[in-house]
């Protein structure tokens, strides 16, 4: 009886080892308990994986940390997988989560309609299904790694274990513990190897417990589809070939899978290799076979042999990839040849293939050379979204970002994006530019090369709680984003910012004075230098309607001269400005007409009024400083001026002399100066105060004529009169005919040749004040007043800057000059779009939505969905101001510089869509002036033409054309060009004004995207 029992147990064990019928019944019965689904909101049941290579690369391990980071930035979890209790139990027991894993994943970006904008797929080259894998590769892989895997005699067999190999591995391991010289193989099957390199820490098997964990996890995964494992075993072959780790290649990154391995290590086209390995090898032809067909197949053999040997070497290299694919390359070649012989002997390959492959040398690529990348211009929007996503997730490299198993929904409208991108990229062809109407008056001239011009377009849509980025594109074929990454002279678009500041000041005056009676208004003390406040008092004293709207409209009707014949003292000097249209030179016009026609001199005078008002409202301090010569604060302002101007001179002279040898700097300093013994002696003792007359003699000899008197009495006399103790720095500079700070900088760099600008500035603080000592003397009150006014102007522009900054101005300072009203301080298209968004939203600054939703690990038990929940908007302008601004901007299109857009968009009911905006032409030059202010040279650095616009009550954005040096000087286009471009684009914009698009209703209410629809959740 005992014998029968033993025999039965032996039979059962042998039968189970061969058939796995009991494992199949048990494990397949667990599969229905492992189904999972996404539930609304967060789910505490979810368990995220450990630090396996696959789980880290795809981002599964980091999901909790990434979710917390996103929550801090306005995102909320809208859905998460509810893990079943059985899966949680198995994970708690140490198994890897059992589900159908992906072989190819990566970042995917979708537009507001769910259409793809960008998709990264890693590995890039994969087999889609078992039938596409060449049989030769399958047979070779199974011979090397897992010979019984596809045995169809036992359809229920567990692919995680080959009992004979496993038993041998156990015995070898035991012998290895006794005799370390005895080699011990792991006995892993393909299924357990996949578990190892995907999920085990560092992709390694450090202990027997980890091996058992791999085997148990692989066993459970094998029966997810039922008892019959043949389909799963075929998929294991595909998964292994697609994902096996093959080290990392310089210029490529981490290499996974045979397809990417062939490309990265051998530069082989995956499709070509598969065609060669799927083509039957030539056989000796029967007499009836055509000879030319045989010759063709025989000619293929060397190519087939090379492709096979390369693929075989990679299957062998997976055992120690970082060794075999680096310094172990010769050993890899030997092993490959050994396998060729063994496999031919056992019938896996033909002797013909072996003989063709053995003589072929293998040569791994030392560095991967990537092919020319796709055009940046065609993927600017996707690049911008990826950049935003990388910042949100705090990922240091886009390399890691692109390998996440993550689907992102952006509010971009792919249809309009595509139309705009096609239009802008096509404009590099002059024929297409002509078809778009870009040649003509104020546009391009005949012969202009459009390929040198960069075009840019952005479009936003306002909703109830945020501004959605619908289009972001340009024709610049580089990753640089010209909308957000540069400081540009955008010309008259600055008039819009100036107008906003002007109306804000008017609104402030209304808030302070509208409740006062006529007598109280008359009693107000107002500086005669503050015409804006004087006008406000007069308006309120006489107006029947004292409302803010009435006062703002009256402010728009204030008139100014457009004459260019007045000089303006601003920015520390006297400046003259010109109008774009000479016909405006003799006119006087309202602010409203000036913004419509973009008249420069009106806005110069308007900015002057704004600056004077800001200066005057500092509780009378400005007037007191100017009028009272004994005011103690005058000294403070003068010291500030001395320091400010001294710093500018120090910086200028440092850049002139830094890095030059002492003799070269000396010659440069004295170049152009009239050399006399007195001048040179004064300069010399500024450079070398401790030198004697011998050094002075050498210095004079270098710079005076050969017959100059250099006798000792003469030298001593020069030393006595102009030595270091005789003159102040300012006086020494005057005698030498040099700027005293220039003399000081050359002297300091002579003693400290490695000094940086910061060190020089720190060392020169006393000298900067000393040079301006004359300014502090009361007899120079006129000069003092001029300099104090200069600093008061600087302070006023600092306050104006704070107002601009509050409305999105992107830079940390304004140029303290009235020319800022014409664009001298620079701007960015993206910042102008933000200002236009505030106007469209009636004074509310709403957050910009560039990423609407994220779906981590779709279709896996780790799936987590988030959606952006914009914070509440901030009121930054009164609605009455924005209403006036909107009417003014619409006037620019109705009667002004963008008139070509009038009536360009019409709704289906026949009503005209209102379009408004502000044009601007920037001509940024680097001018060099000589003595007396004479212009010596003028270099055009760049030229731009911009139109910042609104469309209806929901859409706004910017259109821009830009060209940089050395080409900029050849173009004369104006802001008429971006207006024309927007007109050409209106057919693509028509659907946006005709109804519901991209989940936003016609009333502007946002509809949250449905990430669930991005990719169906898969479960066992």
Short mmCIF file of N, CA and C in Angstrom, two decimals, residues 22-122:
data_model
loop_
_atom_site.label_atom_id
_atom_site.label_comp_id
_atom_site.label_asym_id
_atom_site.label_seq_id
_atom_site.Cartn_x
_atom_site.Cartn_y
_atom_site.Cartn_z
N UNK A 22 -2.77 20.70 -12.49
CA UNK A 22 -3.30 21.14 -11.20
C UNK A 22 -3.00 22.63 -10.98
N UNK A 23 -1.77 23.06 -11.34
CA UNK A 23 -1.46 24.50 -11.27
C UNK A 23 -2.41 25.30 -12.15
N UNK A 24 -2.69 24.77 -13.33
CA UNK A 24 -3.55 25.48 -14.27
C UNK A 24 -4.93 25.69 -13.67
N UNK A 25 -5.46 24.61 -13.06
CA UNK A 25 -6.81 24.74 -12.48
C UNK A 25 -6.83 25.71 -11.32
N UNK A 26 -5.79 25.64 -10.50
CA UNK A 26 -5.75 26.49 -9.29
C UNK A 26 -5.50 27.96 -9.66
N UNK A 27 -4.45 28.22 -10.46
CA UNK A 27 -4.07 29.60 -10.73
C UNK A 27 -5.06 30.29 -11.66
N UNK A 28 -5.60 29.55 -12.62
CA UNK A 28 -6.61 30.19 -13.48
C UNK A 28 -7.87 30.51 -12.70
N UNK A 29 -8.11 29.79 -11.63
CA UNK A 29 -9.26 30.10 -10.79
C UNK A 29 -9.08 31.39 -10.00
N UNK A 30 -7.83 31.79 -9.81
CA UNK A 30 -7.57 33.06 -9.10
C UNK A 30 -7.80 34.26 -10.01
N UNK A 31 -7.59 34.07 -11.32
CA UNK A 31 -7.64 35.19 -12.27
C UNK A 31 -8.91 36.02 -12.18
N UNK A 32 -10.13 35.41 -12.08
CA UNK A 32 -11.33 36.26 -11.99
C UNK A 32 -11.35 37.17 -10.77
N UNK A 33 -10.56 36.82 -9.75
CA UNK A 33 -10.53 37.65 -8.54
C UNK A 33 -9.55 38.82 -8.66
N UNK A 34 -8.94 38.97 -9.84
CA UNK A 34 -7.92 40.00 -10.01
C UNK A 34 -8.38 41.13 -10.93
N UNK A 35 -9.68 41.16 -11.23
CA UNK A 35 -10.17 42.22 -12.10
C UNK A 35 -10.24 43.54 -11.35
N UNK A 36 -9.86 44.60 -12.02
CA UNK A 36 -9.85 45.92 -11.39
C UNK A 36 -10.53 46.92 -12.31
N UNK A 37 -10.94 48.02 -11.74
CA UNK A 37 -11.56 49.08 -12.54
C UNK A 37 -11.31 50.42 -11.86
N UNK A 38 -11.46 51.45 -12.67
CA UNK A 38 -11.26 52.81 -12.17
C UNK A 38 -12.54 53.29 -11.50
N UNK A 39 -12.37 53.88 -10.32
CA UNK A 39 -13.49 54.46 -9.58
C UNK A 39 -13.25 55.96 -9.43
N UNK A 40 -14.30 56.77 -9.30
CA UNK A 40 -14.12 58.21 -9.13
C UNK A 40 -13.32 58.53 -7.88
N UNK A 41 -12.53 59.59 -7.97
CA UNK A 41 -11.77 60.08 -6.83
C UNK A 41 -10.56 59.21 -6.50
N UNK A 42 -9.95 59.53 -5.36
CA UNK A 42 -8.80 58.74 -4.89
C UNK A 42 -9.27 57.42 -4.32
N UNK A 43 -8.34 56.45 -4.30
CA UNK A 43 -8.69 55.13 -3.77
C UNK A 43 -7.55 54.65 -2.88
N UNK A 44 -7.86 54.46 -1.62
CA UNK A 44 -6.84 54.07 -0.65
C UNK A 44 -6.38 52.63 -0.84
N UNK A 45 -7.13 51.83 -1.61
CA UNK A 45 -6.78 50.41 -1.76
C UNK A 45 -5.60 50.19 -2.70
N UNK A 46 -5.27 51.17 -3.50
CA UNK A 46 -4.25 50.97 -4.53
C UNK A 46 -2.89 50.76 -3.88
N UNK A 47 -2.11 49.84 -4.46
CA UNK A 47 -0.76 49.55 -4.00
C UNK A 47 0.19 49.74 -5.18
N UNK A 48 1.16 50.60 -5.00
CA UNK A 48 2.08 50.89 -6.09
C UNK A 48 3.33 50.01 -5.98
N UNK A 49 3.99 49.74 -7.10
CA UNK A 49 5.09 48.78 -7.10
C UNK A 49 6.37 49.35 -6.49
N UNK A 50 7.34 48.46 -6.32
CA UNK A 50 8.63 48.85 -5.75
C UNK A 50 9.54 49.44 -6.80
N UNK A 51 10.85 49.23 -6.60
CA UNK A 51 11.85 49.94 -7.41
C UNK A 51 12.41 49.08 -8.53
N UNK A 52 11.59 48.27 -9.15
CA UNK A 52 12.05 47.53 -10.31
C UNK A 52 12.31 48.46 -11.48
N UNK A 53 13.25 48.10 -12.38
CA UNK A 53 13.60 48.98 -13.50
C UNK A 53 12.40 49.38 -14.35
N UNK A 54 11.53 48.43 -14.67
CA UNK A 54 10.35 48.70 -15.48
C UNK A 54 9.42 49.65 -14.75
N UNK A 55 9.19 49.41 -13.46
CA UNK A 55 8.26 50.23 -12.69
C UNK A 55 8.79 51.64 -12.45
N UNK A 56 10.10 51.80 -12.40
CA UNK A 56 10.67 53.14 -12.26
C UNK A 56 10.68 53.87 -13.60
N UNK A 57 11.07 53.16 -14.65
CA UNK A 57 11.16 53.82 -15.96
C UNK A 57 9.78 54.29 -16.43
N UNK A 58 8.76 53.51 -16.21
CA UNK A 58 7.41 53.87 -16.65
C UNK A 58 6.71 54.79 -15.66
N UNK A 59 7.34 55.04 -14.52
CA UNK A 59 6.79 55.99 -13.56
C UNK A 59 5.81 55.40 -12.58
N UNK A 60 5.57 54.09 -12.59
CA UNK A 60 4.58 53.50 -11.69
C UNK A 60 4.98 53.67 -10.23
N UNK A 61 6.26 53.46 -9.96
CA UNK A 61 6.73 53.57 -8.58
C UNK A 61 6.60 55.01 -8.06
N UNK A 62 6.75 56.00 -8.95
CA UNK A 62 6.74 57.40 -8.52
C UNK A 62 5.36 58.03 -8.50
N UNK A 63 4.32 57.30 -8.89
CA UNK A 63 2.99 57.92 -9.00
C UNK A 63 2.56 58.62 -7.72
N UNK A 64 2.69 58.03 -6.52
CA UNK A 64 2.25 58.76 -5.31
C UNK A 64 2.96 60.11 -5.16
N UNK A 65 4.27 60.13 -5.39
CA UNK A 65 5.01 61.38 -5.26
C UNK A 65 4.57 62.39 -6.32
N UNK A 66 4.37 61.92 -7.57
CA UNK A 66 3.96 62.82 -8.65
C UNK A 66 2.56 63.37 -8.41
N UNK A 67 1.68 62.55 -7.87
CA UNK A 67 0.32 63.00 -7.58
C UNK A 67 0.35 64.11 -6.53
N UNK A 68 1.13 63.92 -5.48
CA UNK A 68 1.22 64.96 -4.45
C UNK A 68 1.78 66.26 -5.02
N UNK A 69 2.76 66.13 -5.90
CA UNK A 69 3.34 67.33 -6.52
C UNK A 69 2.29 68.05 -7.37
N UNK A 70 1.52 67.29 -8.12
CA UNK A 70 0.49 67.89 -8.97
C UNK A 70 -0.63 68.51 -8.15
N UNK A 71 -0.97 67.89 -7.05
CA UNK A 71 -2.01 68.46 -6.18
C UNK A 71 -1.61 69.85 -5.69
N UNK A 72 -0.32 70.01 -5.40
CA UNK A 72 0.14 71.31 -4.93
C UNK A 72 0.09 72.37 -6.02
N UNK A 73 -0.10 71.94 -7.26
CA UNK A 73 -0.11 72.88 -8.38
C UNK A 73 -1.47 72.95 -9.05
N UNK A 74 -2.51 72.58 -8.31
CA UNK A 74 -3.86 72.82 -8.79
C UNK A 74 -4.55 71.64 -9.42
N UNK A 75 -3.97 70.46 -9.39
CA UNK A 75 -4.61 69.27 -9.97
C UNK A 75 -5.30 68.47 -8.87
N UNK A 76 -6.35 67.77 -9.27
CA UNK A 76 -7.09 66.93 -8.34
C UNK A 76 -7.27 65.56 -8.96
N UNK A 77 -7.21 64.52 -8.11
CA UNK A 77 -7.43 63.15 -8.57
C UNK A 77 -8.90 62.98 -8.88
N UNK A 78 -9.20 62.60 -10.12
CA UNK A 78 -10.59 62.40 -10.53
C UNK A 78 -10.95 60.92 -10.64
N UNK A 79 -9.97 60.06 -10.67
CA UNK A 79 -10.24 58.64 -10.77
C UNK A 79 -9.00 57.83 -10.48
N UNK A 80 -9.21 56.66 -9.89
CA UNK A 80 -8.07 55.80 -9.56
C UNK A 80 -8.57 54.36 -9.49
N UNK A 81 -7.69 53.43 -9.79
CA UNK A 81 -8.06 52.02 -9.77
C UNK A 81 -8.41 51.58 -8.36
N UNK A 82 -9.48 50.81 -8.28
CA UNK A 82 -9.81 50.13 -7.03
C UNK A 82 -9.28 48.70 -7.14
N UNK A 83 -8.21 48.44 -6.43
CA UNK A 83 -7.60 47.11 -6.50
C UNK A 83 -8.47 46.09 -5.79
N UNK A 84 -8.65 44.91 -6.38
CA UNK A 84 -9.43 43.87 -5.71
C UNK A 84 -8.69 43.30 -4.50
N UNK A 85 -9.37 42.80 -3.51
CA UNK A 85 -8.72 42.28 -2.30
C UNK A 85 -7.69 41.20 -2.59
N UNK A 86 -7.97 40.35 -3.58
CA UNK A 86 -7.04 39.27 -3.87
C UNK A 86 -5.71 39.80 -4.39
N UNK A 87 -5.75 40.81 -5.23
CA UNK A 87 -4.51 41.40 -5.74
C UNK A 87 -3.72 42.04 -4.59
N UNK A 88 -4.44 42.73 -3.70
CA UNK A 88 -3.77 43.34 -2.55
C UNK A 88 -3.12 42.27 -1.69
N UNK A 89 -3.81 41.15 -1.52
CA UNK A 89 -3.28 40.04 -0.71
C UNK A 89 -2.01 39.48 -1.34
N UNK A 90 -2.03 39.28 -2.67
CA UNK A 90 -0.86 38.72 -3.35
C UNK A 90 0.33 39.67 -3.27
N UNK A 91 0.07 40.96 -3.41
CA UNK A 91 1.15 41.95 -3.31
C UNK A 91 1.72 41.95 -1.90
N UNK A 92 0.84 41.83 -0.90
CA UNK A 92 1.29 41.80 0.49
C UNK A 92 2.16 40.58 0.75
N UNK A 93 1.90 39.50 0.02
CA UNK A 93 2.70 38.28 0.19
C UNK A 93 4.04 38.37 -0.55
N UNK A 94 4.26 39.46 -1.26
CA UNK A 94 5.56 39.67 -1.91
C UNK A 94 5.55 39.50 -3.40
N UNK A 95 4.41 39.13 -4.02
CA UNK A 95 4.38 38.94 -5.47
C UNK A 95 4.28 40.29 -6.18
N UNK A 96 4.69 40.28 -7.44
CA UNK A 96 4.48 41.44 -8.29
C UNK A 96 3.02 41.44 -8.74
N UNK A 97 2.45 42.62 -8.91
CA UNK A 97 1.04 42.73 -9.28
C UNK A 97 0.78 41.96 -10.57
N UNK A 98 -0.18 41.01 -10.55
CA UNK A 98 -0.46 40.20 -11.75
C UNK A 98 -1.46 40.91 -12.68
N UNK A 99 -0.97 41.35 -13.82
CA UNK A 99 -1.83 41.94 -14.85
C UNK A 99 -1.11 41.83 -16.19
N UNK A 100 -1.82 42.09 -17.26
CA UNK A 100 -1.19 42.02 -18.58
C UNK A 100 -0.35 43.27 -18.80
N UNK A 101 0.95 43.09 -18.84
CA UNK A 101 1.85 44.23 -18.95
C UNK A 101 2.04 44.64 -20.41
N UNK A 102 2.41 45.90 -20.56
CA UNK A 102 2.64 46.46 -21.90
C UNK A 102 4.10 46.24 -22.30
N UNK A 103 4.30 46.06 -23.58
CA UNK A 103 5.68 45.97 -24.06
C UNK A 103 6.16 47.29 -24.62
N UNK A 104 5.24 48.18 -24.94
CA UNK A 104 5.63 49.46 -25.55
C UNK A 104 4.79 50.56 -24.92
N UNK A 105 5.47 51.54 -24.32
CA UNK A 105 4.76 52.63 -23.66
C UNK A 105 5.52 53.92 -23.90
N UNK A 106 4.98 54.99 -23.38
CA UNK A 106 5.65 56.28 -23.47
C UNK A 106 4.65 57.40 -23.32
N UNK A 107 5.17 58.60 -23.26
CA UNK A 107 4.34 59.79 -23.10
C UNK A 107 3.50 60.00 -24.35
N UNK A 108 2.23 60.32 -24.14
CA UNK A 108 1.33 60.63 -25.23
C UNK A 108 0.59 61.93 -24.91
N UNK A 109 0.63 62.87 -25.85
CA UNK A 109 -0.10 64.12 -25.70
C UNK A 109 -1.26 64.14 -26.68
N UNK A 110 -2.42 64.55 -26.17
CA UNK A 110 -3.61 64.62 -27.02
C UNK A 110 -4.21 66.01 -26.96
N UNK A 111 -4.89 66.37 -28.04
CA UNK A 111 -5.50 67.69 -28.07
C UNK A 111 -6.89 67.65 -27.44
N UNK A 112 -7.59 68.77 -27.53
CA UNK A 112 -8.88 68.87 -26.84
C UNK A 112 -9.94 67.94 -27.42
N UNK A 113 -9.71 67.41 -28.61
CA UNK A 113 -10.63 66.45 -29.21
C UNK A 113 -10.18 65.01 -29.02
N UNK A 114 -9.08 64.82 -28.30
CA UNK A 114 -8.57 63.47 -28.10
C UNK A 114 -7.66 62.99 -29.20
N UNK A 115 -7.34 63.84 -30.15
CA UNK A 115 -6.46 63.45 -31.25
C UNK A 115 -4.99 63.59 -30.82
N UNK A 116 -4.12 62.70 -31.31
CA UNK A 116 -2.72 62.74 -30.86
C UNK A 116 -1.97 63.96 -31.38
N UNK A 117 -1.21 64.56 -30.48
CA UNK A 117 -0.29 65.64 -30.84
C UNK A 117 1.16 65.17 -30.82
N UNK A 118 1.43 64.22 -29.93
CA UNK A 118 2.80 63.72 -29.76
C UNK A 118 2.70 62.35 -29.11
N UNK A 119 3.52 61.43 -29.54
CA UNK A 119 3.55 60.12 -28.91
C UNK A 119 4.97 59.59 -28.93
N UNK A 120 5.50 59.32 -27.76
CA UNK A 120 6.81 58.68 -27.63
C UNK A 120 6.56 57.20 -27.34
N UNK A 121 7.20 56.34 -28.07
CA UNK A 121 7.01 54.90 -27.88
C UNK A 121 8.35 54.23 -27.65
N UNK A 122 8.47 53.58 -26.50
CA UNK A 122 9.71 52.89 -26.14
C UNK A 122 9.38 51.47 -25.67
#
